[in-house]
PDB file of C-alpha atoms in Angstrom:
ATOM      1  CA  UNK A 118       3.212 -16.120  25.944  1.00 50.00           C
ATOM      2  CA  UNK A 119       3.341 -15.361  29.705  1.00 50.00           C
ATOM      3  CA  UNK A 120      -0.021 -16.888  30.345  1.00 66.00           C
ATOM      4  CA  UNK A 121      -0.465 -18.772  33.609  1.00 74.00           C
ATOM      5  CA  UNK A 122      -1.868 -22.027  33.723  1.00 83.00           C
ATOM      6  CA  UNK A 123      -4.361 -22.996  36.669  1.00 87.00           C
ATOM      7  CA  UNK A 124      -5.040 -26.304  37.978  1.00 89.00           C
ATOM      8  CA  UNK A 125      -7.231 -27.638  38.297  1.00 94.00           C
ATOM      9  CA  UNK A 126      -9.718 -26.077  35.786  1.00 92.00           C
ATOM     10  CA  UNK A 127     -12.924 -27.066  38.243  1.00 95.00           C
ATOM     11  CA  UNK A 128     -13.111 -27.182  42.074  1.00 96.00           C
ATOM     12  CA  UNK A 129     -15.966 -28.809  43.775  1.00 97.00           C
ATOM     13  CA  UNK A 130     -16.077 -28.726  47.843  1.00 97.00           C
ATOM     14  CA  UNK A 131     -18.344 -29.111  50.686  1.00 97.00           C
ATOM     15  CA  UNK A 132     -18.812 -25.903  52.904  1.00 97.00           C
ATOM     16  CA  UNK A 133     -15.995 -25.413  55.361  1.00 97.00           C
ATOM     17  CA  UNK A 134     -13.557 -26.954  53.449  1.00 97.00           C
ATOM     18  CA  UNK A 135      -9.949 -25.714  52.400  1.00 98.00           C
ATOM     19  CA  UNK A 136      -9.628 -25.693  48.449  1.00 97.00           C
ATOM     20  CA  UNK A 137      -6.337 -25.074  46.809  1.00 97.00           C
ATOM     21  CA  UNK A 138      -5.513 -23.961  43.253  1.00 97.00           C
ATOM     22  CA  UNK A 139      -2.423 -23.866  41.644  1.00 96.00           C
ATOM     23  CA  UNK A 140      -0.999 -21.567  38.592  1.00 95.00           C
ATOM     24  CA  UNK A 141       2.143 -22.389  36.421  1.00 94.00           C
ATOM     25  CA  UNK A 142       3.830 -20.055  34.626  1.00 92.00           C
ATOM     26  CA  UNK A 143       6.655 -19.954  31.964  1.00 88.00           C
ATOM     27  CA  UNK A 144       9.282 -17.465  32.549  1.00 85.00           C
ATOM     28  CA  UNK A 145      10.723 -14.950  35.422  1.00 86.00           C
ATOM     29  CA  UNK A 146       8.387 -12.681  36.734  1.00 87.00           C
ATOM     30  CA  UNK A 147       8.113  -9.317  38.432  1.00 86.00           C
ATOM     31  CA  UNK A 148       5.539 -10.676  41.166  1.00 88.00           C
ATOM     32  CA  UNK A 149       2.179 -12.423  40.564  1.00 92.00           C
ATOM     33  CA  UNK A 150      -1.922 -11.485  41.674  1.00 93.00           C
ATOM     34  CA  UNK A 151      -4.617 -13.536  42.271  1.00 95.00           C
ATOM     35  CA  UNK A 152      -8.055 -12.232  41.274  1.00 96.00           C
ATOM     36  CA  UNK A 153     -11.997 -13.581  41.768  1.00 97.00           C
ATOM     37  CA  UNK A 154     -14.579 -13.395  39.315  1.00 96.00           C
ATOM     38  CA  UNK A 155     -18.128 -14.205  40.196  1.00 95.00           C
ATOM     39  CA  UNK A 156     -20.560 -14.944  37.491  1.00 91.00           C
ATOM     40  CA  UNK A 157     -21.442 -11.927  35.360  1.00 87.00           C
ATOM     41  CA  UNK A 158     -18.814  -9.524  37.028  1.00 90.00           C
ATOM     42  CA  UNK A 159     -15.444  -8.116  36.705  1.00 91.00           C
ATOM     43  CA  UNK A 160     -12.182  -9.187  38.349  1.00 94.00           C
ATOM     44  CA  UNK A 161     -11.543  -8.171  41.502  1.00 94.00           C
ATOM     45  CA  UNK A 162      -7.844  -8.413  42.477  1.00 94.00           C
ATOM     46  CA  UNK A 163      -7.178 -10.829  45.808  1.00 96.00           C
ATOM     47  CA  UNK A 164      -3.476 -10.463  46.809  1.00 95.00           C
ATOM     48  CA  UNK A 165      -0.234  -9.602  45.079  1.00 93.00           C
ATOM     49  CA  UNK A 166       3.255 -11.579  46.131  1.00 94.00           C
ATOM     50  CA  UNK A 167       6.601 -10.504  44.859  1.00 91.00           C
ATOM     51  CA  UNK A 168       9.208 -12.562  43.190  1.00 91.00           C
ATOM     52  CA  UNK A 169      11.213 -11.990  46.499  1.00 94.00           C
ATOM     53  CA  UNK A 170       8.303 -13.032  48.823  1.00 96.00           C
ATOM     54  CA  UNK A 171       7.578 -17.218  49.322  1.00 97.00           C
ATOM     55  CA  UNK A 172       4.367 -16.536  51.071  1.00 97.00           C
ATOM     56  CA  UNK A 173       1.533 -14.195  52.102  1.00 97.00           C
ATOM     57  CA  UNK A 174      -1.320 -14.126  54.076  1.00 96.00           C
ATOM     58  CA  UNK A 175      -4.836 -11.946  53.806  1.00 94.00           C
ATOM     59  CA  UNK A 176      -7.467 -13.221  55.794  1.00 96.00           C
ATOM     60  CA  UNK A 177      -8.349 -16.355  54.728  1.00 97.00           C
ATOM     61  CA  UNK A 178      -6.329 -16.368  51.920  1.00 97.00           C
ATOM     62  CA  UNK A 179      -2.708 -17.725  51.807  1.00 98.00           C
ATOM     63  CA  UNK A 180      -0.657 -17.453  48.584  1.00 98.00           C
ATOM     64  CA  UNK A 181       3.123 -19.270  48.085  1.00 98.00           C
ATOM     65  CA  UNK A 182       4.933 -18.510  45.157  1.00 97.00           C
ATOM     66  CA  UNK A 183       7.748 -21.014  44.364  1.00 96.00           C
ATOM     67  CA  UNK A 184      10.010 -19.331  42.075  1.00 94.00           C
ATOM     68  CA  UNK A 185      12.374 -22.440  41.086  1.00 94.00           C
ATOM     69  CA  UNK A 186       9.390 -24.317  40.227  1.00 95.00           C
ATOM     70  CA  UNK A 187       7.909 -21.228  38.222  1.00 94.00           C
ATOM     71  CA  UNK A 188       4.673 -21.859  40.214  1.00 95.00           C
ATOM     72  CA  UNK A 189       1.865 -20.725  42.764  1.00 96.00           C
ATOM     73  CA  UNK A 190      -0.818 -21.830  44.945  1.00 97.00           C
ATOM     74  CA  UNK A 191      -3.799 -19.899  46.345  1.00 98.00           C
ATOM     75  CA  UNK A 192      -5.223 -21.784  49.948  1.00 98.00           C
ATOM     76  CA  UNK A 193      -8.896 -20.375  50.754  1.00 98.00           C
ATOM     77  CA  UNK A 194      -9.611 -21.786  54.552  1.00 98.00           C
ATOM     78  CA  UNK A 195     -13.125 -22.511  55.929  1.00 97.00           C
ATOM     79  CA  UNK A 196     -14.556 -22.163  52.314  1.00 97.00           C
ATOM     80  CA  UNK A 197     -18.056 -20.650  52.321  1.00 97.00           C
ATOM     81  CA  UNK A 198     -20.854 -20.707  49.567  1.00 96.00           C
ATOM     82  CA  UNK A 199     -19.939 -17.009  49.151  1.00 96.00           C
ATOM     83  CA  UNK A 200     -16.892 -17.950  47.585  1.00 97.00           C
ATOM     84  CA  UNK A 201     -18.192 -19.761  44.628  1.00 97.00           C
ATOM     85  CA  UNK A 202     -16.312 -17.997  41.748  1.00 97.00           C
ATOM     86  CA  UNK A 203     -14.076 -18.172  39.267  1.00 96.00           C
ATOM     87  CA  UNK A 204     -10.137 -17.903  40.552  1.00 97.00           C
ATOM     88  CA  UNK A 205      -7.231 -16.299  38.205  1.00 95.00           C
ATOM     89  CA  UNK A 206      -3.481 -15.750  38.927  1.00 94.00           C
ATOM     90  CA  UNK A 207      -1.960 -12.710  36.745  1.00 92.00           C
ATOM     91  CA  UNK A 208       2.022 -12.520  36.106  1.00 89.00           C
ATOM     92  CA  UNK A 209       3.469  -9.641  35.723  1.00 79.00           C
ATOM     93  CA  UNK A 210       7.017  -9.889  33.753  1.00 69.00           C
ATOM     94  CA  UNK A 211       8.023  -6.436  34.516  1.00 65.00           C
ATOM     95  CA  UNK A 212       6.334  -2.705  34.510  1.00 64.00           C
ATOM     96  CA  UNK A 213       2.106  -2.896  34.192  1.00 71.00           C
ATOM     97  CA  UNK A 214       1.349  -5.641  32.125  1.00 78.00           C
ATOM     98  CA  UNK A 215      -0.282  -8.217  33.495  1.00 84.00           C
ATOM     99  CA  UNK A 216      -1.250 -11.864  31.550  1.00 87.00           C
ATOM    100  CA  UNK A 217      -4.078 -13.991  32.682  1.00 90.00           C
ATOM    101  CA  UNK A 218      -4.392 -17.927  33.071  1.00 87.00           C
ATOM    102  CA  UNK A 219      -7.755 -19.655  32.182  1.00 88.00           C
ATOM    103  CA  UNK A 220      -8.624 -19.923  35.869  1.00 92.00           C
ATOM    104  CA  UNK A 221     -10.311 -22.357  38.048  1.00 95.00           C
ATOM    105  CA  UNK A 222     -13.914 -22.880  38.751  1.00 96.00           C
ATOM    106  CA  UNK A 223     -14.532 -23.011  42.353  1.00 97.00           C
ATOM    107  CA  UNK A 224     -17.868 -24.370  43.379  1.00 97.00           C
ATOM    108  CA  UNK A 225     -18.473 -24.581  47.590  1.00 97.00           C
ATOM    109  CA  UNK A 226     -21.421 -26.415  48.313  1.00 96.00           C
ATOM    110  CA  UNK A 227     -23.722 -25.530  51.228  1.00 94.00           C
TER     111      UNK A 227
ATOM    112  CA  UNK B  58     -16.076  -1.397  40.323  1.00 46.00           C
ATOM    113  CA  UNK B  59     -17.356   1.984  41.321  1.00 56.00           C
ATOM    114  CA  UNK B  60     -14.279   3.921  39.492  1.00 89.00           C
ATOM    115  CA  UNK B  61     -14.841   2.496  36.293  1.00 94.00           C
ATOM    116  CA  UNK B  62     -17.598   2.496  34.087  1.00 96.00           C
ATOM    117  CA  UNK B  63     -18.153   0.716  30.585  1.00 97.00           C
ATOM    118  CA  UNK B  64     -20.547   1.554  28.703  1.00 97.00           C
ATOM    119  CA  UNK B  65     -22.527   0.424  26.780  1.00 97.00           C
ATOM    120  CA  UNK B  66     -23.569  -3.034  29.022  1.00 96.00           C
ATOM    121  CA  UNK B  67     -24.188  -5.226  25.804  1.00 97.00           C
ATOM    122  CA  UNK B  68     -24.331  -4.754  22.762  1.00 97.00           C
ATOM    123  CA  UNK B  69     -25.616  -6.825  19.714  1.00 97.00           C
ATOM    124  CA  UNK B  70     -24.155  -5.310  16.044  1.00 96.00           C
ATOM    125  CA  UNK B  71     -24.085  -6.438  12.504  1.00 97.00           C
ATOM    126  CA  UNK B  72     -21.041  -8.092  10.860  1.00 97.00           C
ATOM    127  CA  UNK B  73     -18.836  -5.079   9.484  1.00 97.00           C
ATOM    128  CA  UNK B  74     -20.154  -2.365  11.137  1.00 97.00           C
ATOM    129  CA  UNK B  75     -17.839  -0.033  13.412  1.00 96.00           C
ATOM    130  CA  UNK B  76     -18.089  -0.223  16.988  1.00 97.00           C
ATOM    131  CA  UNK B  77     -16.888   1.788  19.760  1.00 98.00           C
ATOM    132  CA  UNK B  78     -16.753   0.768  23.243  1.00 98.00           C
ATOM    133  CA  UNK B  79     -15.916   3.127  26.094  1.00 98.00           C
ATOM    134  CA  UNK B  80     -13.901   3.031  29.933  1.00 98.00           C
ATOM    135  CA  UNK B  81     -14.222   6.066  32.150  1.00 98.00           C
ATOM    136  CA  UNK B  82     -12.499   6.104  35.408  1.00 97.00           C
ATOM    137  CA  UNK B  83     -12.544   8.341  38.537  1.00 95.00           C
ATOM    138  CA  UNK B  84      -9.293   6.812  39.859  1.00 90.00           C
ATOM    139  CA  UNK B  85      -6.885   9.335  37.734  1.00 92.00           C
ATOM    140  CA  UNK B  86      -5.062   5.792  37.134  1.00 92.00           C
ATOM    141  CA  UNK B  87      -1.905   6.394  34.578  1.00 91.00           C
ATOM    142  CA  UNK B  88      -2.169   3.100  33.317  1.00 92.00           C
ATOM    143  CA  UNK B  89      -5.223   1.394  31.114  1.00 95.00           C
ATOM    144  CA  UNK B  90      -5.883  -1.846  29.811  1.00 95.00           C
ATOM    145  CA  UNK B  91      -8.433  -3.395  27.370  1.00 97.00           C
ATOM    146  CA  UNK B  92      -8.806  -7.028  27.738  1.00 96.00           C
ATOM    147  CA  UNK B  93     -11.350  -9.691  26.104  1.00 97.00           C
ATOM    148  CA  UNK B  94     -12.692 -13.012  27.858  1.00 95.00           C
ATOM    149  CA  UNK B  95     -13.603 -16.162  26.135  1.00 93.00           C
ATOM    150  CA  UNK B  96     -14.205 -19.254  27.444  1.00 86.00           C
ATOM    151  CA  UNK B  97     -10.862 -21.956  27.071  1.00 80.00           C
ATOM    152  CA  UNK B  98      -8.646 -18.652  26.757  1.00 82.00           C
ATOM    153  CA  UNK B  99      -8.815 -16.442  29.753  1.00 85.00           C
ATOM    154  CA  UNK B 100      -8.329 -12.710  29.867  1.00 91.00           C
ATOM    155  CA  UNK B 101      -6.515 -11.552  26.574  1.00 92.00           C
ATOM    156  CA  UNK B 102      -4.507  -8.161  26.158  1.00 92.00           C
ATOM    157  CA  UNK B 103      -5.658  -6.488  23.065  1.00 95.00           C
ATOM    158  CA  UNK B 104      -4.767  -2.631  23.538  1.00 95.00           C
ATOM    159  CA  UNK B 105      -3.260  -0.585  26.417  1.00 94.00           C
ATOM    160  CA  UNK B 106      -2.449   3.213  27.267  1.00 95.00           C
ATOM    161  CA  UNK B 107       0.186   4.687  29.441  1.00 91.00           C
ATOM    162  CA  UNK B 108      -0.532   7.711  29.386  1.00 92.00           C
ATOM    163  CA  UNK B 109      -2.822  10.616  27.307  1.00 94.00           C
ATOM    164  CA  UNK B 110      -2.346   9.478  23.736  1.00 92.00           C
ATOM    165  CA  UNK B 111       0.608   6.632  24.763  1.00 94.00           C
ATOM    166  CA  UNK B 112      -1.006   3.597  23.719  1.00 95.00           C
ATOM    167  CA  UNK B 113       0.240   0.173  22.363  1.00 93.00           C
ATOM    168  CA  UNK B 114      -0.638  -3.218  21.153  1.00 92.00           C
ATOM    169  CA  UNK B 115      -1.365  -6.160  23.325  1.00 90.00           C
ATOM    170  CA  UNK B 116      -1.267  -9.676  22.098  1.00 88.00           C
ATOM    171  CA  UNK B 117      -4.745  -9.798  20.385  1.00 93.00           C
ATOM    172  CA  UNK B 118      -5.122  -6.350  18.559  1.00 95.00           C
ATOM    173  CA  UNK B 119      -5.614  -7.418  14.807  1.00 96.00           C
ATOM    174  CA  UNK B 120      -8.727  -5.865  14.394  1.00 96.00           C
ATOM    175  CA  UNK B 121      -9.177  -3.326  17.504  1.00 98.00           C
ATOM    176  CA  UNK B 122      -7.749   0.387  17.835  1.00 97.00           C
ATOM    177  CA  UNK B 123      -8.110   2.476  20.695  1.00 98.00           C
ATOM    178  CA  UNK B 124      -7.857   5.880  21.537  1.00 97.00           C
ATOM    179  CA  UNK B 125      -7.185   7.676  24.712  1.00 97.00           C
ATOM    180  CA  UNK B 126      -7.643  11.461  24.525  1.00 96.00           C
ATOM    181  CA  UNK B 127      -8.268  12.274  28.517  1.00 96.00           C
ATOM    182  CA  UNK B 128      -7.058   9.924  31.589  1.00 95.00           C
ATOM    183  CA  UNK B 129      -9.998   9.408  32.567  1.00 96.00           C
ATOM    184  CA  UNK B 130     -11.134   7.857  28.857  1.00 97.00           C
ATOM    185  CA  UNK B 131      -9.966   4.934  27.290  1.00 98.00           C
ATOM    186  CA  UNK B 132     -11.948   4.071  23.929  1.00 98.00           C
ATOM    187  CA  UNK B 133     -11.613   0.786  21.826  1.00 98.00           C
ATOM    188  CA  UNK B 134     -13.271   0.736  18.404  1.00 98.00           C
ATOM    189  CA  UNK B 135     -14.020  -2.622  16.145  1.00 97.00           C
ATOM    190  CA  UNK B 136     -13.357  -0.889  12.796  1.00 93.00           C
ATOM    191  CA  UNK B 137     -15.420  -3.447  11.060  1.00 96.00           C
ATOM    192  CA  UNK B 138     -16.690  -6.519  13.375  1.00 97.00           C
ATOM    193  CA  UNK B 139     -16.483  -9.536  12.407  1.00 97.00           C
ATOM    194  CA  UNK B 140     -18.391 -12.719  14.271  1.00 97.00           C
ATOM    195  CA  UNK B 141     -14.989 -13.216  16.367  1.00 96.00           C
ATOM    196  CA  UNK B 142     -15.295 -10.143  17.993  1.00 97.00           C
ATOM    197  CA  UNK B 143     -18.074 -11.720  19.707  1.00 97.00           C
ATOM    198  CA  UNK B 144     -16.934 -11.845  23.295  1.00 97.00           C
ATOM    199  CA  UNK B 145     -16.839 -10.092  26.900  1.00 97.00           C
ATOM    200  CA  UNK B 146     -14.627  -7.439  26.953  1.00 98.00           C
ATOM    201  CA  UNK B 147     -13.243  -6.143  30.266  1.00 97.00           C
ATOM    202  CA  UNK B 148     -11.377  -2.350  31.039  1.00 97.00           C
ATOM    203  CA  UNK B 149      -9.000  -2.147  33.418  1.00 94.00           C
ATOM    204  CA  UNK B 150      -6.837   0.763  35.313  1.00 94.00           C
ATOM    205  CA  UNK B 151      -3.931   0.679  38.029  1.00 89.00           C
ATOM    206  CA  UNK B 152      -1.856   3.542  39.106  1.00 80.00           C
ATOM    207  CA  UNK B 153       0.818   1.885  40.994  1.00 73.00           C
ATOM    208  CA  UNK B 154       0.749  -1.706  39.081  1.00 62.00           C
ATOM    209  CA  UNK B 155      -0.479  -3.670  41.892  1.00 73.00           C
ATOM    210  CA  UNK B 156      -2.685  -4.838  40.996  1.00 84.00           C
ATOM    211  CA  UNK B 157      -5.687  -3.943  38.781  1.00 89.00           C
ATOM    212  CA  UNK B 158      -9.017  -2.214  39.247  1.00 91.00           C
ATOM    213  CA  UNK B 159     -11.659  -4.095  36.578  1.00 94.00           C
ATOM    214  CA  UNK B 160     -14.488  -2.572  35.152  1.00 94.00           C
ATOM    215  CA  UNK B 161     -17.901  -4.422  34.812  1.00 94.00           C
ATOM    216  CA  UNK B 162     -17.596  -5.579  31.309  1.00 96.00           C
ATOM    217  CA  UNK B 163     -19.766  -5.080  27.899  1.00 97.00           C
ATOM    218  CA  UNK B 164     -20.805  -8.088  26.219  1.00 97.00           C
ATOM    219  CA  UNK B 165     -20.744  -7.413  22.260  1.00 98.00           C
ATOM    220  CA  UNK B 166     -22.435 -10.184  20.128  1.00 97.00           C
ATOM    221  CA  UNK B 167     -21.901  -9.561  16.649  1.00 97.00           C
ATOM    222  CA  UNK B 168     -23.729 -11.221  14.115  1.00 96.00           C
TER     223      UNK B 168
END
């Protein structure tokens, strides 16, 4: 399988924080997404990074992709209780398939 | 989520009886996606289309057919649920591939 792995599965941080989560995957990929989901709700898609990209930037968001290492890590600055979710990176192999990790539970504490 | 819609929201059905679920989009995507979430296993592929009537399996579709007759509909039928069916199941579209648009979800309890 494709499937990303996330680490770590559960996040805990005090407001203002920075928490990082990290996603492993198993073979070459086409480029890789990160996606929220808040209790109850869809996905909703974060930031894309190519295999030919090492890092990108969207607000307070910062993605890396390591390529060698087969792995990714999504930085979300000055956390806020708003961004209590869940977190999922999405590989893409090639064309418009897209496979899932298990994600990580972020919890941001007021 | 305002350019797709699932229907219905949730669902509780009887072990063997057929069950459709439906995604309508207003995004005139190309590309649709059926996926189902359980806890410990993520987001799992079961069915997807390409196109009107191009569709193909994911890596969970024992079970699950789907049918996709206009762009904008993508329709995936339980021909006879079975309690592991329970689960959430999500629709999603993209036009480009990057990244996808997810619908809100249907939770289908089947018992």
């Amino acid at each position: 399988s494709q499937q990303g792995e996330e680490d770590p599965q559960a996040l805990s941080i005090q407001e203002g924080e920075n928490a990082t989560m990290n996603c492993s995957y198993k073979t070459s990929i086409n480029n890789l997404q990160w996606y929220r989901q808040n209790s109850g709700r869809g996905l909703v898609h974060l930031i894309l990074i190519r295999s030919n990209e090492r890092e990108k930037h969207s607000g307070r968001l910062r993605v890396t992709l390591d390529t060698s290492k087969k792995s990714s890590s999504l930085l979300i600055t000055a956390s806020r209780a708003a961004d209590t979710a869940s977190y999922f990176c999405a590989t893409a192999l090639t064309g418009n398939q897209f496979y899932f990790g298990t994600g990580t539970s972020l919890t941001v504490i007021p | 989520d305002a350019g797709i819609t699932q229907s219905p929201r949730h669902k509780v059905t009887e072990t063997g009886t057929p069950v459709t679920l439906r995604c309508h989009q207003t995004e005139n995507h190309r590309y649709m996606y059926w996926y189902r979430q359980d806890p410990g296993h993520g987001l799992r592929l079961i069915h997807y289309s390409y196109g009107v009537k191009d569709t193909d399996k994911g890596e969970v579709s024992d079970g699950y057919s789907v049918s996709r007759s206009k762009t904008e509909d993508f329709l995936l039928t339980l021909e006879s649920a079975t309690s592991s069916q329970t689960s959430v199941y999500f629709c999603a579209t993209t036009g480009t591939g990057d990244g996808y648009t997810f619908g809100s979800g249907t939770r289908l309890t089947v018992v």
